[in-house]
Coordinates of C-alpha atoms and ligand atoms in Angstrom, one line a residue:
X1 CA 131.8 54.5 138.1
X2 CA 129.5 56.7 140.2
X3 CA 129.5 59.5 137.6
X4 CA 128.0 57.2 135.2
X5 CA 125.2 56.0 137.5
X6 CA 121.8 57.7 136.1
X7 CA 120.0 59.3 138.8
X8 CA 117.2 61.8 139.5
X9 CA 119.5 64.7 138.6
X10 CA 121.3 63.1 135.6
X11 CA 119.3 64.8 133.0
X12 CA 120.6 68.1 134.4
X13 CA 123.4 70.1 132.8
X14 CA 126.9 69.3 133.3
X15 CA 129.8 71.7 133.8
X16 CA 133.4 70.7 132.9
X17 CA 136.1 73.2 133.9
X18 CA 139.4 73.4 131.9
X19 CA 141.9 74.6 134.3
X20 CA 144.5 76.2 132.0
X21 CA 145.4 79.0 134.4
X22 CA 144.7 82.3 132.8
X23 CA 143.2 80.5 129.7
X24 CA 140.8 78.4 132.1
X25 CA 137.2 78.1 130.9
X26 CA 134.0 76.2 131.4
X27 CA 132.3 73.8 129.1
X28 CA 128.6 73.6 129.8
X29 CA 126.7 70.6 128.5
X30 CA 122.9 70.2 128.5
X31 CA 119.7 71.0 126.5
X32 CA 118.5 74.4 125.9
X33 CA 121.8 76.1 126.2
X34 CA 121.5 78.3 123.0
X35 CA 118.4 79.9 124.4
X36 CA 120.4 80.8 127.6
X37 CA 123.6 81.7 125.7
X38 CA 123.3 85.4 126.3
X39 CA 123.1 85.1 130.0
X40 CA 126.1 82.7 130.1
X41 CA 128.3 84.8 127.9
X42 CA 127.2 88.1 129.6
X43 CA 128.2 86.6 133.1
X44 CA 131.7 85.9 131.7
X45 CA 132.7 88.4 129.0
X46 CA 132.9 92.1 129.4
X47 CA 132.2 93.0 125.8
X48 CA 128.8 93.8 124.5
X49 CA 129.4 93.1 120.8
X50 CA 129.7 89.7 119.2
X51 CA 130.1 88.3 115.7
X52 CA 128.4 84.8 115.0
X53 CA 129.8 82.7 112.4
X54 CA 127.8 79.7 111.3
X55 CA 126.8 77.7 108.2
X56 CA 123.9 77.4 106.0
X57 CA 122.8 74.0 107.5
X58 CA 122.9 75.3 111.1
X59 CA 121.7 79.0 110.6
X60 CA 118.1 78.4 109.7
X61 CA 117.8 76.0 112.7
X62 CA 119.6 77.9 115.5
X63 CA 120.8 81.3 114.5
X64 CA 117.7 83.5 115.4
X65 CA 117.4 81.8 118.8
X66 CA 121.1 82.7 119.5
X67 CA 120.8 86.1 118.3
X68 CA 117.7 86.8 120.4
X69 CA 119.3 85.2 123.5
X70 CA 122.3 87.8 123.1
X71 CA 119.9 90.7 122.4
X72 CA 118.0 90.1 125.7
X73 CA 121.3 90.8 127.7
X74 CA 122.3 93.8 125.4
X75 CA 124.8 92.0 123.2
X76 CA 124.8 93.2 119.7
X77 CA 125.6 90.4 117.1
X78 CA 126.7 90.4 113.6
X79 CA 126.2 87.4 111.7
X80 CA 127.9 85.6 108.9
X81 CA 126.5 82.5 107.1
X82 CA 129.0 80.5 105.3
X83 CA 128.7 77.3 103.0
X84 CA 128.8 74.1 104.9
X85 CA 131.4 71.6 104.5
X86 CA 135.2 71.1 104.9
X87 CA 136.1 73.3 101.9
X88 CA 135.0 76.2 104.0
X89 CA 138.1 75.9 106.1
X90 CA 140.0 78.0 103.5
X91 CA 142.1 81.2 103.3
X92 CA 139.3 82.9 101.3
X93 CA 136.7 82.2 103.9
X94 CA 139.0 83.1 106.6
X95 CA 139.3 86.6 105.0
X96 CA 135.5 86.9 104.9
X97 CA 135.4 86.0 108.6
X98 CA 138.0 88.5 109.5
X99 CA 136.3 91.3 107.5
X100 CA 133.0 90.4 109.4
X101 CA 134.6 90.5 112.8
X102 CA 136.4 93.8 112.0
X103 CA 133.3 95.3 110.4
X104 CA 131.4 94.6 113.4
X105 CA 133.9 96.6 115.4
X106 CA 134.8 93.6 117.6
X107 CA 137.4 94.6 120.3
X108 CA 139.5 92.4 122.5
X109 CA 136.7 92.0 125.1
X110 CA 134.0 91.1 122.5
X111 CA 133.5 87.6 121.2
X112 CA 133.6 85.8 118.0
X113 CA 131.0 83.0 118.4
X114 CA 131.2 79.8 116.4
X115 CA 127.8 78.3 115.9
X116 CA 128.2 75.0 114.0
X117 CA 130.3 71.9 113.8
X118 CA 134.0 71.6 113.7
X119 CA 134.5 73.3 110.4
X120 CA 132.8 76.5 111.7
X121 CA 134.7 76.1 115.0
X122 CA 138.1 75.7 113.5
X123 CA 137.7 78.5 111.1
X124 CA 136.0 81.0 113.5
X125 CA 138.5 80.2 116.2
X126 CA 141.4 80.9 114.0
X127 CA 139.9 84.3 113.1
X128 CA 139.4 85.0 116.8
X129 CA 143.1 84.1 117.4
X130 CA 144.4 86.5 114.9
X131 CA 142.1 89.5 114.6
X132 CA 143.5 92.2 116.7
X133 CA 146.0 89.5 117.8
X134 CA 143.2 87.8 119.7
X135 CA 139.7 88.4 120.6
X136 CA 137.4 86.5 123.0
X137 CA 136.0 83.3 121.4
X138 CA 133.0 81.3 122.4
X139 CA 132.2 77.9 120.9
X140 CA 128.6 76.8 120.4
X141 CA 129.2 73.3 118.9
X142 CA 126.4 71.8 117.1
X143 CA 127.6 68.5 116.0
X144 CA 128.5 65.7 118.3
X145 CA 132.0 65.5 117.0
X146 CA 132.5 69.3 117.8
X147 CA 130.7 68.8 121.1
X148 CA 133.1 66.0 122.3
X149 CA 136.4 67.1 120.4
X150 CA 136.9 70.1 118.3
X151 CA 135.4 72.7 120.6
X152 CA 137.6 71.7 123.5
X153 CA 141.4 72.3 123.4
X154 CA 142.0 75.5 121.4
X155 CA 143.4 73.9 118.2
X156 CA 142.1 76.1 115.3
X157 CA 143.0 76.3 111.6
X158 CA 142.3 75.9 107.9
X159 CA 143.2 73.6 105.1
X160 CA 145.6 74.4 102.3
X161 CA 146.3 72.6 99.1
X162 CA 149.2 71.0 101.1
X163 CA 146.8 69.3 103.5
X164 CA 144.3 69.5 106.2
X165 CA 144.8 71.9 109.2
X166 CA 148.2 73.1 108.2
X167 CA 147.6 76.6 108.9
X168 CA 146.3 77.8 112.2
X169 CA 146.9 78.9 115.8
X170 CA 146.3 77.6 119.3
X171 CA 143.5 79.9 120.7
X172 CA 141.5 78.4 123.6
X173 CA 137.9 79.4 124.0
X174 CA 136.6 81.4 126.7
X175 CA 133.5 79.4 127.0
X176 CA 132.0 76.3 125.3
X177 CA 128.2 75.8 125.2
X178 CA 127.3 72.4 124.1
X179 CA 123.5 72.4 123.6
X180 CA 122.8 68.6 123.5
X181 CA 119.3 69.2 122.2
X182 CA 120.5 70.5 118.8
X183 CA 121.9 67.0 118.2
X184 CA 118.5 65.9 117.3
X185 CA 118.7 67.6 114.0
X186 CA 122.1 66.1 113.1
X187 CA 121.9 63.4 110.5
X188 CA 122.3 59.8 111.9
X189 CA 125.4 59.3 109.9
X190 CA 127.1 62.6 111.4
X191 CA 126.1 61.5 115.0
X192 CA 127.6 58.0 114.4
X193 CA 130.8 59.6 113.1
X194 CA 131.0 61.7 116.2
X195 CA 130.3 58.7 118.5
X196 CA 133.4 57.0 117.2
X197 CA 135.4 59.8 118.9
X198 CA 133.4 59.3 122.1
X199 CA 134.2 55.5 122.1
X200 CA 137.8 56.5 121.5
X201 CA 138.0 58.1 124.9
X202 CA 137.0 54.9 126.4
X203 CA 139.6 53.0 124.4
X204 CA 142.4 55.4 125.1
X205 CA 142.3 55.0 129.1
X206 CA 138.8 54.5 130.3
X207 CA 137.7 50.9 130.0
X208 CA 134.8 51.5 132.5
X209 CA 133.5 54.0 130.1
X210 CA 133.9 51.8 127.1
X211 CA 131.9 49.1 128.9
X212 CA 129.2 51.7 129.9
X213 CA 128.9 52.7 126.2
X214 CA 128.5 49.1 125.2
X215 CA 125.5 49.0 127.6
X216 CA 124.1 52.4 127.0
X217 CA 124.8 53.4 123.4
X218 CA 121.3 53.2 122.4
X219 CA 120.3 55.8 125.1
X220 CA 123.2 58.0 124.1
X221 CA 121.8 57.9 120.5
X222 CA 118.3 58.4 121.8
X223 CA 119.1 61.6 123.8
X224 CA 118.5 62.5 127.4
X225 CA 120.5 61.8 130.4
X226 CA 122.9 59.3 128.9
X227 CA 123.7 61.5 126.0
X228 CA 124.7 64.2 128.3
X229 CA 126.7 61.9 130.5
X230 CA 128.6 60.5 127.5
X231 CA 129.4 64.2 126.1
X232 CA 130.4 65.2 129.6
X233 CA 132.8 62.3 130.1
X234 CA 134.3 62.8 126.7
X235 CA 134.9 66.5 127.3
X236 CA 136.3 65.7 130.7
X237 CA 138.7 63.2 129.1
X238 CA 139.6 65.7 126.3
X239 CA 140.1 68.4 128.8
X240 CA 142.5 66.3 131.0
X241 CA 144.7 65.5 128.0
X242 CA 144.8 69.2 126.9
X243 CA 145.7 70.3 130.3
X244 CA 148.5 67.8 130.5
X245 CA 149.7 69.0 127.1
X246 CA 148.3 72.0 125.8
X247 CA 150.5 72.3 122.7
X248 CA 150.8 68.5 121.9
X249 CA 154.4 67.8 122.7
X250 CA 153.7 64.5 124.2
X251 CA 150.6 62.8 125.7
X252 CA 148.1 64.8 123.6
X253 CA 149.1 62.4 120.8
X254 CA 147.0 59.7 122.5
X255 CA 144.0 61.4 121.0
X256 CA 145.2 60.1 117.5
X257 CA 144.3 56.6 118.5
X258 CA 142.8 55.2 115.3
X259 CA 143.8 58.3 113.4
X260 CA 146.8 57.2 111.4
X261 CA 145.0 54.6 109.7
X262 CA 142.0 56.7 109.6
X263 CA 143.7 59.6 107.9
X264 CA 145.2 57.3 105.3
X265 CA 141.8 56.1 104.4
X266 CA 140.4 59.5 104.1
X267 CA 143.3 60.4 101.9
X268 CA 142.7 57.3 99.9
X269 CA 139.1 58.3 99.3
X270 CA 140.1 61.8 98.4
X271 CA 138.0 63.3 101.4
X272 CA 135.0 62.4 99.5
X273 CA 132.4 62.4 102.3
X274 CA 129.8 60.5 100.3
X275 CA 132.5 57.5 100.8
X276 CA 134.0 58.2 104.3
X277 CA 133.7 60.9 106.9
X278 CA 136.4 61.5 109.5
X279 CA 134.7 59.5 112.3
X280 CA 134.0 56.5 110.1
X281 CA 137.8 56.5 109.2
X282 CA 138.5 56.6 112.9
X283 CA 136.3 53.8 113.6
X284 CA 138.0 51.7 111.1
X285 CA 141.3 53.0 112.1
X286 CA 140.5 52.1 115.8
X287 CA 139.8 48.4 114.8
X288 CA 142.9 48.3 112.8
X289 CA 144.9 49.8 115.6
X290 CA 143.6 47.0 118.0
X291 CA 144.2 44.3 115.4
X292 CA 147.8 45.5 114.6
X293 CA 148.5 45.5 118.4
X294 CA 147.2 42.1 118.7
X295 CA 149.5 41.1 115.7
X296 CA 152.4 42.6 117.5
X297 CA 151.5 40.5 120.6
X298 CA 150.8 43.5 122.6
X299 CA 147.0 42.8 123.1
X300 CA 144.6 40.0 122.8
X301 CA 142.6 39.6 119.5
X302 CA 139.5 39.4 121.7
X303 CA 139.9 43.1 122.4
X304 CA 140.0 43.9 118.6
X305 CA 136.9 41.8 118.2
X306 CA 135.1 43.5 121.1
X307 CA 135.9 47.0 119.6
X308 CA 134.7 45.9 116.2
X309 CA 131.6 44.4 117.7
X310 CA 130.7 47.7 119.4
X311 CA 131.3 50.0 116.6
X312 CA 129.4 47.7 114.2
X313 CA 126.4 47.5 116.6
X314 CA 126.1 51.2 116.4
X315 CA 126.2 51.2 112.7
X316 CA 129.8 52.4 111.9
X317 CA 132.0 50.9 109.4
X318 CA 134.9 48.6 110.8
X319 CA 136.6 47.3 107.9
X320 CA 138.4 48.8 104.9
X321 CA 136.0 46.8 102.8
X322 CA 132.9 48.6 104.4
X323 CA 134.1 51.7 102.3
X324 CA 132.1 51.8 99.2
X325 CA 134.2 51.9 95.9
X326 CA 137.7 50.6 95.4
X327 CA 140.7 51.5 97.5
X328 CA 144.2 52.1 96.3
X329 CA 146.6 49.2 97.1
X330 CA 148.2 48.8 100.4
X331 CA 151.3 50.4 99.3
X332 CA 149.5 53.7 98.5
X333 CA 147.9 53.6 102.0
X334 CA 151.4 53.0 103.5
X335 CA 152.7 56.0 101.5
X336 CA 149.9 58.3 103.0
X337 CA 150.8 56.9 106.4
X338 CA 154.4 57.6 105.8
X339 CA 153.6 61.2 104.7
X340 CA 151.8 61.7 108.0
X341 CA 153.6 64.0 110.4
X342 CA 154.2 61.0 112.8
X343 CA 157.2 59.7 111.1
X344 CA 160.7 59.9 112.3
X345 CA 163.8 58.3 110.5
X346 CA 161.9 55.3 108.9
X347 CA 160.2 54.3 112.3
X348 CA 156.5 55.3 112.6
X349 CA 154.8 56.9 115.5
X350 CA 151.5 54.9 116.2
X351 CA 149.1 54.9 119.1
X352 CA 149.0 51.2 120.0
X353 CA 147.3 49.3 122.9
X354 CA 147.7 46.6 125.4
X355 CA 143.9 46.1 125.6
X356 CA 140.8 48.1 126.0
X357 CA 141.5 51.4 127.8
X358 CA 145.3 50.8 127.6
X359 CA 146.6 52.8 124.7
X360 CA 150.1 54.1 124.5
X361 CA 152.4 56.1 122.1
X362 CA 154.9 53.8 120.2
X363 CA 157.5 55.6 118.4
X364 CA 159.5 52.7 116.9
X365 CA 156.9 50.8 114.9
X366 CA 158.6 49.2 111.8
X367 CA 157.1 50.3 108.5
X368 CA 157.6 46.9 107.0
X369 CA 155.2 45.5 109.7
X370 CA 152.5 48.1 109.0
X371 CA 152.8 47.3 105.3
X372 CA 152.4 43.6 105.6
X373 CA 149.5 44.1 108.0
X374 CA 147.8 46.4 105.6
X375 CA 148.3 43.8 102.8
X376 CA 146.6 41.3 104.9
X377 CA 143.6 43.6 105.8
X378 CA 143.2 45.1 102.3
X379 CA 139.9 44.0 100.8
X380 CA 141.3 43.1 97.3
Ligands
LIG401 P1 131.1 69.9 110.0 O1 131.3 71.3 110.8 O2 131.3 69.9 108.6 O3 129.5 69.5 110.4 C1 129.1 68.3 109.9 C2 127.7 68.6 109.1 O4 126.6 68.8 110.0 C3 127.8 70.0 108.3 O5 127.1 69.8 107.2 C4 127.0 70.8 109.3 O6 126.4 71.9 108.6 C5 126.0 69.9 109.9 N1 125.5 70.2 111.2 C6 126.2 70.6 112.2 N2 125.6 70.7 113.3 C7 124.3 70.4 113.0 C8 122.9 70.4 113.5 N3 122.8 70.5 115.1 N4 121.8 69.9 113.0 C9 121.9 69.8 111.6 N5 123.1 69.8 111.0 C10 124.3 70.1 111.6 O7 131.9 68.7 110.6 P2 132.3 68.2 112.1 O8 132.2 66.8 111.9 O9 131.4 68.8 113.1 O10 133.8 68.7 112.2 C11 134.7 68.3 111.4 C12 135.9 69.4 111.5 O11 136.5 69.4 112.7 C13 137.1 68.9 110.4 O12 137.4 70.1 109.8 C14 138.2 68.7 111.5 O13 139.5 69.0 110.9 C15 137.9 69.5 112.6 N6 138.4 69.0 114.0 C16 139.0 69.8 114.6 C17 139.5 69.5 115.9 C18 140.3 70.4 116.8 O14 140.8 70.1 117.8 N7 140.3 71.7 116.3 C19 139.3 68.1 116.3 C20 138.7 67.3 115.6 C21 138.2 67.8 114.3
LIG402 MG1 139.3 63.0 115.2

């Protein structure tokens, strides 16, 4: 893997292009991008107005720097600072964002800028997709998860009492600026949670990348060249899947590796982030997906052990028993899985694997197999 070989230039910025025809865009990855955001935006967008949407954790750290950078190139920015956390992805806050964007007189060529993690990106992106039937949208993702996953691909949306992400639109960004330096202020736990999605790309179809992560994860956590490399490889992987299947009618589902079990665990813990955050659910889910594949004689149990060993080494939970507090019984977890959208006439759609980096979509997994597996793995 030449791309993974550290060299004299490896600390330099990376550019990942997402070739989606008239919706094509660039993802820039590297340190110091917020300070340069004005130049990068002005070079690509005609408008000279912007509305920056951010949250209370990110604003004190990076908002002034972004605003100043825009002002230097003559872009006037309105700002909106929202509460942090998943609850912000609501109709109520969507209304506030739309009001701010309209109040700032944002026209079609002007930009909504999301400065924050996936919560802000999903919400601001939704507003950008619907205000004036679509205005320009720039993602400045500040969490590892948003840099490697949510800022790429154009899915936007909010939650309702029926469930997560049920109302939204596809609206691709015009530019993604992933400033890798800002990850230094992210909590270790949030960084690890994002890392689960990084490892996921290796487990889907990049066995060499997974092996590289096993050898280099400490450097990825520490920052520097390896961090940029891991984020760029992840963005490339996500971009490839998105280009192949922009609206998730087929192969994009591979990105759900570990997510069916993970979502069930998130539901079982009532989305209480003090017990489980999304990436942690995905980590446990990916181990379960590998173990389940081994149980179905599709993959070697050694692969599941290898996945678990790596995720454990970085400090992620890997077992249901690692989640603090009691879990509902296996039957309840099974109900959550069955309510998931990936169910067709009694058979479940699952992302299974034939080994590290050999995931595939199976749409005929018997529910009874899943239930007995869950009973076996349940900590009680
Ligand atoms: P988040 O946006 O809640 O960010 C996590 C926490 O870190 C927040 O408290 C935030 O304020 C804080 N934070 C962010 N950047 C920081 C920084 N640089 N320094 C200090 N603190 C910082 O959560 P997330 O994990 O980034 O994103 C999760 C959301 O993303 C979920 O709502 C999920 O549904 C969504 N998502 C969307 C897609 C998609 O394709 N659209 C994909 C995956 C996830
Ligand atoms: Mg995910």
